[in-house]
CSV table of C-alpha atoms and ligand atoms in Angstrom, one decimal:
chain,number,residue,atom,x,y,z
A,22,MET,CA,-20.1,31.1,100.5
A,23,GLY,CA,-22.8,34.5,102.0
A,24,LYS,CA,-21.6,35.5,106.1
A,25,ILE,CA,-23.4,34.2,108.6
A,26,ILE,CA,-23.7,36.8,111.2
A,27,SER,CA,-26.3,35.7,114.4
A,28,ILE,CA,-27.7,39.1,115.8
A,29,ILE,CA,-28.5,38.6,119.4
A,30,ASN,CA,-28.5,39.3,123.3
A,31,GLN,CA,-30.9,37.2,125.9
A,32,LYS,CA,-31.8,41.1,126.7
A,33,GLY,CA,-35.6,41.9,125.0
A,34,GLY,CA,-36.1,45.1,123.2
A,35,VAL,CA,-32.4,46.2,122.7
A,36,GLY,CA,-33.0,46.8,119.2
A,37,LYS,CA,-31.9,42.8,117.8
A,38,THR,CA,-35.2,42.8,115.0
A,39,THR,CA,-34.8,46.7,114.4
A,40,SER,CA,-31.2,46.5,113.8
A,41,ALA,CA,-31.1,42.7,111.8
A,42,ILE,CA,-34.0,44.9,108.9
A,43,ASN,CA,-31.7,47.7,108.8
A,44,ILE,CA,-28.2,46.6,108.6
A,45,ALA,CA,-30.0,43.3,106.1
A,46,ALA,CA,-32.0,46.7,104.6
A,47,SER,CA,-28.5,48.4,104.0
A,48,LEU,CA,-26.5,45.8,103.2
A,49,ALA,CA,-29.0,45.4,100.5
A,50,VAL,CA,-29.1,48.6,98.8
A,51,ALA,CA,-24.9,48.2,99.3
A,52,GLU,CA,-25.5,45.8,96.5
A,53,ARG,CA,-24.6,42.4,98.5
A,54,GLN,CA,-27.5,39.7,98.3
A,55,THR,CA,-28.8,39.4,101.5
A,56,LEU,CA,-31.1,36.9,103.2
A,57,LEU,CA,-32.7,37.9,106.7
A,58,ILE,CA,-33.8,35.0,108.7
A,59,ASP,CA,-36.5,35.5,111.1
A,60,PHE,CA,-36.3,33.0,114.2
A,61,ASP,CA,-38.0,34.4,116.7
A,62,PRO,CA,-41.7,32.9,117.2
A,63,GLN,CA,-42.7,36.2,117.5
A,64,GLY,CA,-42.4,37.1,114.0
A,65,ASN,CA,-41.2,40.5,114.2
A,66,ALA,CA,-38.3,40.9,111.1
A,67,THR,CA,-41.0,39.2,109.2
A,68,SER,CA,-44.2,40.9,110.1
A,69,GLY,CA,-41.7,44.5,110.0
A,70,LEU,CA,-40.9,43.9,106.1
A,71,GLY,CA,-44.5,44.1,105.1
A,72,ILE,CA,-45.2,40.0,105.9
A,73,GLN,CA,-48.1,38.9,106.8
A,74,ALA,CA,-47.8,36.0,108.9
A,75,ALA,CA,-51.7,34.3,108.4
A,76,ASN,CA,-50.3,34.5,104.6
A,77,LEU,CA,-47.4,31.9,105.7
A,78,GLY,CA,-49.3,28.8,106.1
A,79,GLU,CA,-46.6,25.7,106.4
A,80,LYS,CA,-43.6,28.2,104.7
A,81,THR,CA,-41.8,29.4,107.7
A,82,VAL,CA,-38.4,28.1,109.2
A,83,TYR,CA,-39.7,26.2,111.8
A,84,GLU,CA,-40.5,24.1,109.2
A,85,ALA,CA,-37.2,24.0,107.5
A,86,LEU,CA,-35.7,24.3,110.9
A,87,ILE,CA,-37.3,20.5,111.5
A,88,GLY,CA,-36.4,19.1,107.8
A,89,GLN,CA,-39.7,19.7,106.2
A,90,ILE,CA,-39.3,22.0,104.0
A,91,PRO,CA,-35.6,23.1,102.3
A,92,LEU,CA,-35.4,26.7,103.3
A,93,GLU,CA,-35.1,27.9,100.0
A,94,GLU,CA,-39.0,26.9,99.2
A,95,ILE,CA,-39.6,29.3,101.7
A,96,VAL,CA,-37.5,32.5,100.9
A,97,VAL,CA,-39.5,34.8,99.7
A,98,GLU,CA,-38.9,38.6,97.9
A,99,THR,CA,-38.8,42.1,100.2
A,100,GLU,CA,-40.6,45.5,98.7
A,101,LEU,CA,-36.1,46.0,98.1
A,102,PRO,CA,-34.2,44.3,95.6
A,103,GLY,CA,-31.2,42.3,96.8
A,104,LEU,CA,-33.2,41.9,100.3
A,105,PHE,CA,-34.6,38.5,100.8
A,106,VAL,CA,-36.9,37.1,104.4
A,107,ALA,CA,-37.1,33.6,105.4
A,108,PRO,CA,-39.9,34.1,107.6
A,109,ALA,CA,-41.1,32.9,110.9
A,110,ASN,CA,-44.4,32.6,112.9
A,111,GLN,CA,-45.7,31.1,116.1
A,112,ASN,CA,-44.9,27.9,115.0
A,113,LEU,CA,-41.3,28.2,115.8
A,114,SER,CA,-42.0,28.5,119.4
A,115,GLY,CA,-42.3,24.2,119.0
A,116,ALA,CA,-39.1,23.9,118.0
A,117,GLU,CA,-37.5,24.7,121.3
A,118,VAL,CA,-39.2,21.6,122.9
A,119,GLU,CA,-39.4,19.1,120.0
A,120,LEU,CA,-36.2,19.5,119.3
A,121,VAL,CA,-34.4,18.2,122.8
A,122,GLY,CA,-34.5,14.5,121.9
A,123,ALA,CA,-33.6,15.3,118.2
A,124,ILE,CA,-30.0,14.0,117.3
A,125,ALA,CA,-27.3,16.7,116.7
A,126,ARG,CA,-30.5,18.9,117.8
A,127,GLU,CA,-28.0,22.3,117.6
A,128,GLN,CA,-27.0,21.4,114.1
A,129,LYS,CA,-30.6,22.0,112.6
A,130,LEU,CA,-30.3,25.4,111.5
A,131,LEU,CA,-26.6,24.5,109.7
A,132,ARG,CA,-28.1,21.8,108.2
A,133,ALA,CA,-30.9,24.1,106.8
A,134,ILE,CA,-28.6,27.1,105.5
A,135,GLU,CA,-26.2,25.2,103.8
A,136,ALA,CA,-27.8,24.8,100.3
A,137,VAL,CA,-28.8,27.9,100.1
A,138,ARG,CA,-25.7,29.6,101.5
A,139,HIS,CA,-23.4,30.4,98.2
A,140,LYS,CA,-26.8,32.7,97.1
A,141,PHE,CA,-25.8,35.7,99.3
A,142,HIS,CA,-22.9,37.7,100.3
A,143,TYR,CA,-24.6,37.8,104.2
A,144,ILE,CA,-27.1,35.7,106.3
A,145,LEU,CA,-28.4,37.1,109.2
A,146,ILE,CA,-30.3,35.6,111.9
A,147,ASP,CA,-32.7,37.6,114.2
A,148,CYS,CA,-32.4,36.1,117.4
A,149,PRO,CA,-35.0,35.4,120.4
A,150,PRO,CA,-34.4,37.0,123.5
A,151,SER,CA,-32.8,34.1,125.1
A,152,LEU,CA,-30.0,32.0,124.9
A,153,GLY,CA,-31.8,28.9,124.9
A,154,LEU,CA,-32.1,25.9,121.6
A,155,LEU,CA,-32.8,28.8,119.4
A,156,THR,CA,-29.7,31.0,119.4
A,157,ILE,CA,-27.3,27.7,120.2
A,158,ASN,CA,-28.7,27.0,116.8
A,159,ALA,CA,-27.9,30.5,115.3
A,160,LEU,CA,-24.4,30.5,117.1
A,161,THR,CA,-23.4,27.1,115.8
A,162,ALA,CA,-24.9,27.8,112.2
A,163,SER,CA,-23.1,31.4,112.6
A,164,ASP,CA,-19.4,32.7,111.2
A,165,SER,CA,-19.9,35.5,113.7
A,166,TYR,CA,-22.3,37.5,116.5
A,167,LEU,CA,-23.7,41.1,116.6
A,168,VAL,CA,-24.9,42.4,119.9
A,169,PRO,CA,-26.9,45.3,119.6
A,170,MET,CA,-26.8,46.9,123.5
A,171,GLN,CA,-28.7,50.0,124.9
A,172,CYS,CA,-26.6,51.7,127.4
A,173,GLU,CA,-28.3,51.0,130.7
A,174,TYR,CA,-26.4,49.6,133.9
A,175,PHE,CA,-27.3,45.8,133.8
A,176,SER,CA,-26.8,45.6,130.0
A,177,LEU,CA,-22.9,44.9,130.7
A,178,GLU,CA,-23.9,42.2,132.7
A,179,GLY,CA,-26.1,40.6,130.2
A,180,LEU,CA,-22.7,41.1,127.7
A,181,SER,CA,-20.8,39.2,129.8
A,182,GLN,CA,-22.9,36.1,130.3
A,183,LEU,CA,-23.7,35.8,126.5
A,184,VAL,CA,-19.5,36.1,125.3
A,185,SER,CA,-19.5,33.6,127.8
A,186,THR,CA,-22.1,31.0,126.2
A,187,ALA,CA,-20.7,32.3,123.0
A,188,GLY,CA,-17.6,31.1,124.3
A,189,LEU,CA,-18.7,27.6,125.4
A,190,ILE,CA,-20.3,27.2,121.7
A,191,GLN,CA,-17.3,28.1,120.2
A,192,GLY,CA,-15.7,25.4,122.1
A,193,ALA,CA,-17.3,22.6,121.5
A,194,LEU,CA,-19.9,23.3,118.1
A,195,ASN,CA,-18.6,26.1,116.5
A,196,PRO,CA,-14.6,26.5,116.8
A,197,LYS,CA,-14.7,29.4,113.8
A,198,LEU,CA,-17.5,32.1,115.6
A,199,GLU,CA,-16.3,34.9,116.3
A,200,LEU,CA,-18.0,38.8,118.3
A,201,GLU,CA,-18.5,40.4,114.9
A,202,GLY,CA,-19.8,43.6,116.9
A,203,ILE,CA,-21.0,45.1,119.5
A,204,LEU,CA,-23.3,48.2,118.4
A,205,LEU,CA,-25.0,50.4,120.9
A,206,THR,CA,-28.7,51.4,120.5
A,207,MET,CA,-31.8,53.8,121.4
A,208,PHE,CA,-28.3,56.1,122.4
A,209,ASP,CA,-29.3,59.5,124.1
A,210,SER,CA,-25.9,61.3,124.3
A,211,ARG,CA,-27.3,63.5,127.0
A,212,ASN,CA,-27.6,60.5,129.6
A,213,ASN,CA,-24.0,60.2,131.1
A,214,LEU,CA,-25.0,56.4,132.0
A,215,ALA,CA,-24.7,56.2,128.1
A,216,HIS,CA,-21.4,57.6,128.1
A,217,GLN,CA,-19.6,55.6,130.8
A,218,VAL,CA,-21.8,52.1,129.5
A,219,MET,CA,-20.0,53.0,126.7
A,220,ASP,CA,-16.5,53.7,128.1
A,221,GLU,CA,-16.5,50.1,129.7
A,222,VAL,CA,-17.6,48.5,126.6
A,223,ARG,CA,-14.8,49.9,124.9
A,224,LYS,CA,-12.5,49.0,127.9
A,225,HIS,CA,-13.1,45.9,127.6
A,226,PHE,CA,-14.0,44.9,123.9
A,227,GLY,CA,-11.8,47.7,122.3
A,228,ASP,CA,-11.8,47.5,118.8
A,229,LYS,CA,-15.3,44.9,118.4
A,230,LEU,CA,-17.1,48.1,119.9
A,231,PHE,CA,-18.5,50.0,116.4
A,232,ASN,CA,-17.9,53.8,116.0
A,233,THR,CA,-21.2,54.5,115.0
A,234,VAL,CA,-23.7,54.5,117.6
A,235,ILE,CA,-27.6,54.0,116.9
A,236,PRO,CA,-29.2,56.7,118.3
A,237,ARG,CA,-32.6,56.7,119.8
A,238,ASN,CA,-34.9,57.9,116.5
A,239,VAL,CA,-38.8,58.0,116.1
A,240,LYS,CA,-38.5,56.9,112.6
A,241,LEU,CA,-36.6,53.3,113.5
A,242,SER,CA,-40.1,53.1,115.5
A,243,GLU,CA,-42.8,54.0,113.1
A,244,ALA,CA,-41.1,51.7,110.4
A,245,PRO,CA,-41.9,48.3,110.9
A,246,SER,CA,-45.7,49.1,111.8
A,247,HIS,CA,-45.6,50.5,107.2
A,248,GLY,CA,-43.5,47.3,106.3
A,249,LYS,CA,-40.7,48.3,106.0
A,250,PRO,CA,-37.2,48.8,106.4
A,251,ILE,CA,-36.1,52.5,107.3
A,252,LEU,CA,-34.2,53.4,104.0
A,253,LEU,CA,-38.0,52.9,102.2
A,254,TYR,CA,-39.5,55.0,105.4
A,255,ASP,CA,-37.4,58.3,105.9
A,256,ILE,CA,-33.3,57.9,104.2
A,257,GLU,CA,-33.0,60.9,105.4
A,258,SER,CA,-33.7,60.5,109.2
A,259,LYS,CA,-30.9,59.8,111.8
A,260,GLY,CA,-31.8,56.5,112.0
A,261,ALA,CA,-31.6,55.2,108.5
A,262,ARG,CA,-28.1,57.3,108.3
A,263,SER,CA,-26.7,55.7,111.6
A,264,TYR,CA,-27.2,52.1,109.9
A,265,LEU,CA,-25.8,52.8,106.8
A,266,GLU,CA,-22.6,54.0,108.7
A,267,ALA,CA,-23.1,50.7,110.4
A,268,THR,CA,-23.2,48.9,108.3
A,269,LYS,CA,-20.1,50.2,106.3
A,270,GLU,CA,-18.4,49.8,108.9
A,271,ILE,CA,-19.3,45.8,108.7
A,272,ILE,CA,-18.6,45.7,104.9
A,273,GLU,CA,-15.6,46.9,105.6
A,274,ARG,CA,-14.1,44.6,108.3
A,275,ASN,CA,-15.5,42.1,105.9
A,276,LEU,CA,-13.3,42.6,102.9
A,277,PRO,CA,-10.6,40.9,102.2
A,278,LYS,CA,-7.3,41.1,103.6
A,279,GLN,CA,-5.2,43.3,101.6
A,280,PRO,CA,-1.7,41.7,100.6
A,281,ARG,CA,1.3,43.6,102.8
A,282,PRO,CA,3.1,46.5,101.2
A,283,GLY,CA,5.9,45.1,99.6
A,284,VAL,CA,4.9,41.5,99.0
A,285,THR,CA,4.9,41.2,95.4
A,286,ASN,CA,2.7,38.8,93.6
A,287,MET,CA,3.8,36.3,91.3
A,288,SER,CA,2.6,36.9,88.6
A,289,PRO,CA,2.2,40.4,87.0
A,290,SER,CA,-1.3,39.9,85.7
A,291,ALA,CA,-2.4,38.9,88.9
A,292,THR,CA,-5.3,40.6,90.8
A,293,VAL,CA,-6.9,40.3,94.5
B,312,ATP,N1,-32.9,53.2,117.5
B,312,ATP,C1,-34.2,53.3,117.7
B,312,ATP,N2,-34.8,54.5,118.2
B,312,ATP,C2,-36.4,54.1,118.8
B,312,ATP,N3,-36.8,53.3,119.4
B,312,ATP,C3,-36.3,52.0,118.5
B,312,ATP,C4,-35.0,52.1,118.5
B,312,ATP,N4,-35.0,50.5,118.4
B,312,ATP,C5,-35.6,49.9,118.4
B,312,ATP,N5,-36.5,50.7,119.0
B,312,ATP,C6,-37.8,50.6,119.1
B,312,ATP,O1,-37.6,49.5,120.4
B,312,ATP,C7,-38.6,48.3,120.5
B,312,ATP,C8,-37.7,47.5,121.3
B,312,ATP,O2,-37.0,47.4,119.4
B,312,ATP,P1,-36.6,46.2,118.9
B,312,ATP,O3,-38.4,45.3,118.9
B,312,ATP,O4,-35.6,46.1,117.3
B,312,ATP,O5,-35.7,44.7,120.2
B,312,ATP,P2,-35.9,43.7,119.7
B,312,ATP,O6,-34.3,42.7,120.9
B,312,ATP,O7,-35.6,42.7,118.9
B,312,ATP,O8,-36.9,43.2,121.2
B,312,ATP,P3,-37.4,41.4,121.4
B,312,ATP,O9,-36.4,41.0,122.2
B,312,ATP,O10,-38.5,41.4,121.9
B,312,ATP,O11,-37.1,40.5,119.9
B,312,ATP,C9,-39.1,48.6,119.3
B,312,ATP,O12,-40.8,48.6,119.6
B,312,ATP,C10,-38.2,48.9,118.1
B,312,ATP,O13,-39.4,49.8,117.6
B,313,MG,MG1,-37.1,41.0,118.1
């Protein structure tokens, strides 16, 4: 069963979509079949992977979310083998209002994903910059959430609000939800405040802070205008290397647990 990770931060422009696209691409390169669900009416993950919103017709995440069409039928391939996208466009903005009166409105995405989950190792959900119904649907459907964050003073306040919202959803709707990690983005190592914010996050979140930081790198901002993940745009760039490193951390954190030393298997031929 695929692991479902929401990429979330209610603050805008912190690198959610850039992280979602490039972690998804790095997972695919590591031979993990990966689905990126664009769950933002801005459709940035869709266009950033070279898919034209105008050509989508009624085959978007919106139609899958309201149950009009199975999610499987809207999924499209990308240029990168192993990377698939469930595209979105501005239709999705209607869902926030239309679902308000619906039964089990928080579980719509969960229901839509159920039938495709076994086909992927990872499913990433690129969330919009709010803690509204779309993000609540994403968190309800997820095993974990990953928070890209810029090292600014107000980021810390936003982070505690986000973690408490996730706690409410965990308590009421999705007991298995956990924090995958916090990923510092657009990091400028010459900036003192950036280091202070990093220390503060480490103090509160310990090893949930990724060891890898994503530097500010112009190649990362250019790649979407070419409709490519950074790995296909400039694999030698610092941006590409940092997302590969961060993805390695995700894969390592999610490896099946090894048995403790000294605990032997019942059968000599058993493999773990
Ligand atoms: N590491 C980076 N270096 C340089 N530019 C970056 C980096 N990460 C993101 N950007 C740029 O910053 C802008 C915001 O990034 P992005 O769209 O990923 O953020 P977001 O959190 O998804 O935004 P929104 O909240 O609007 O969905 C984009 O123009 C993107 O190209
Ligand atoms: Mg975005």
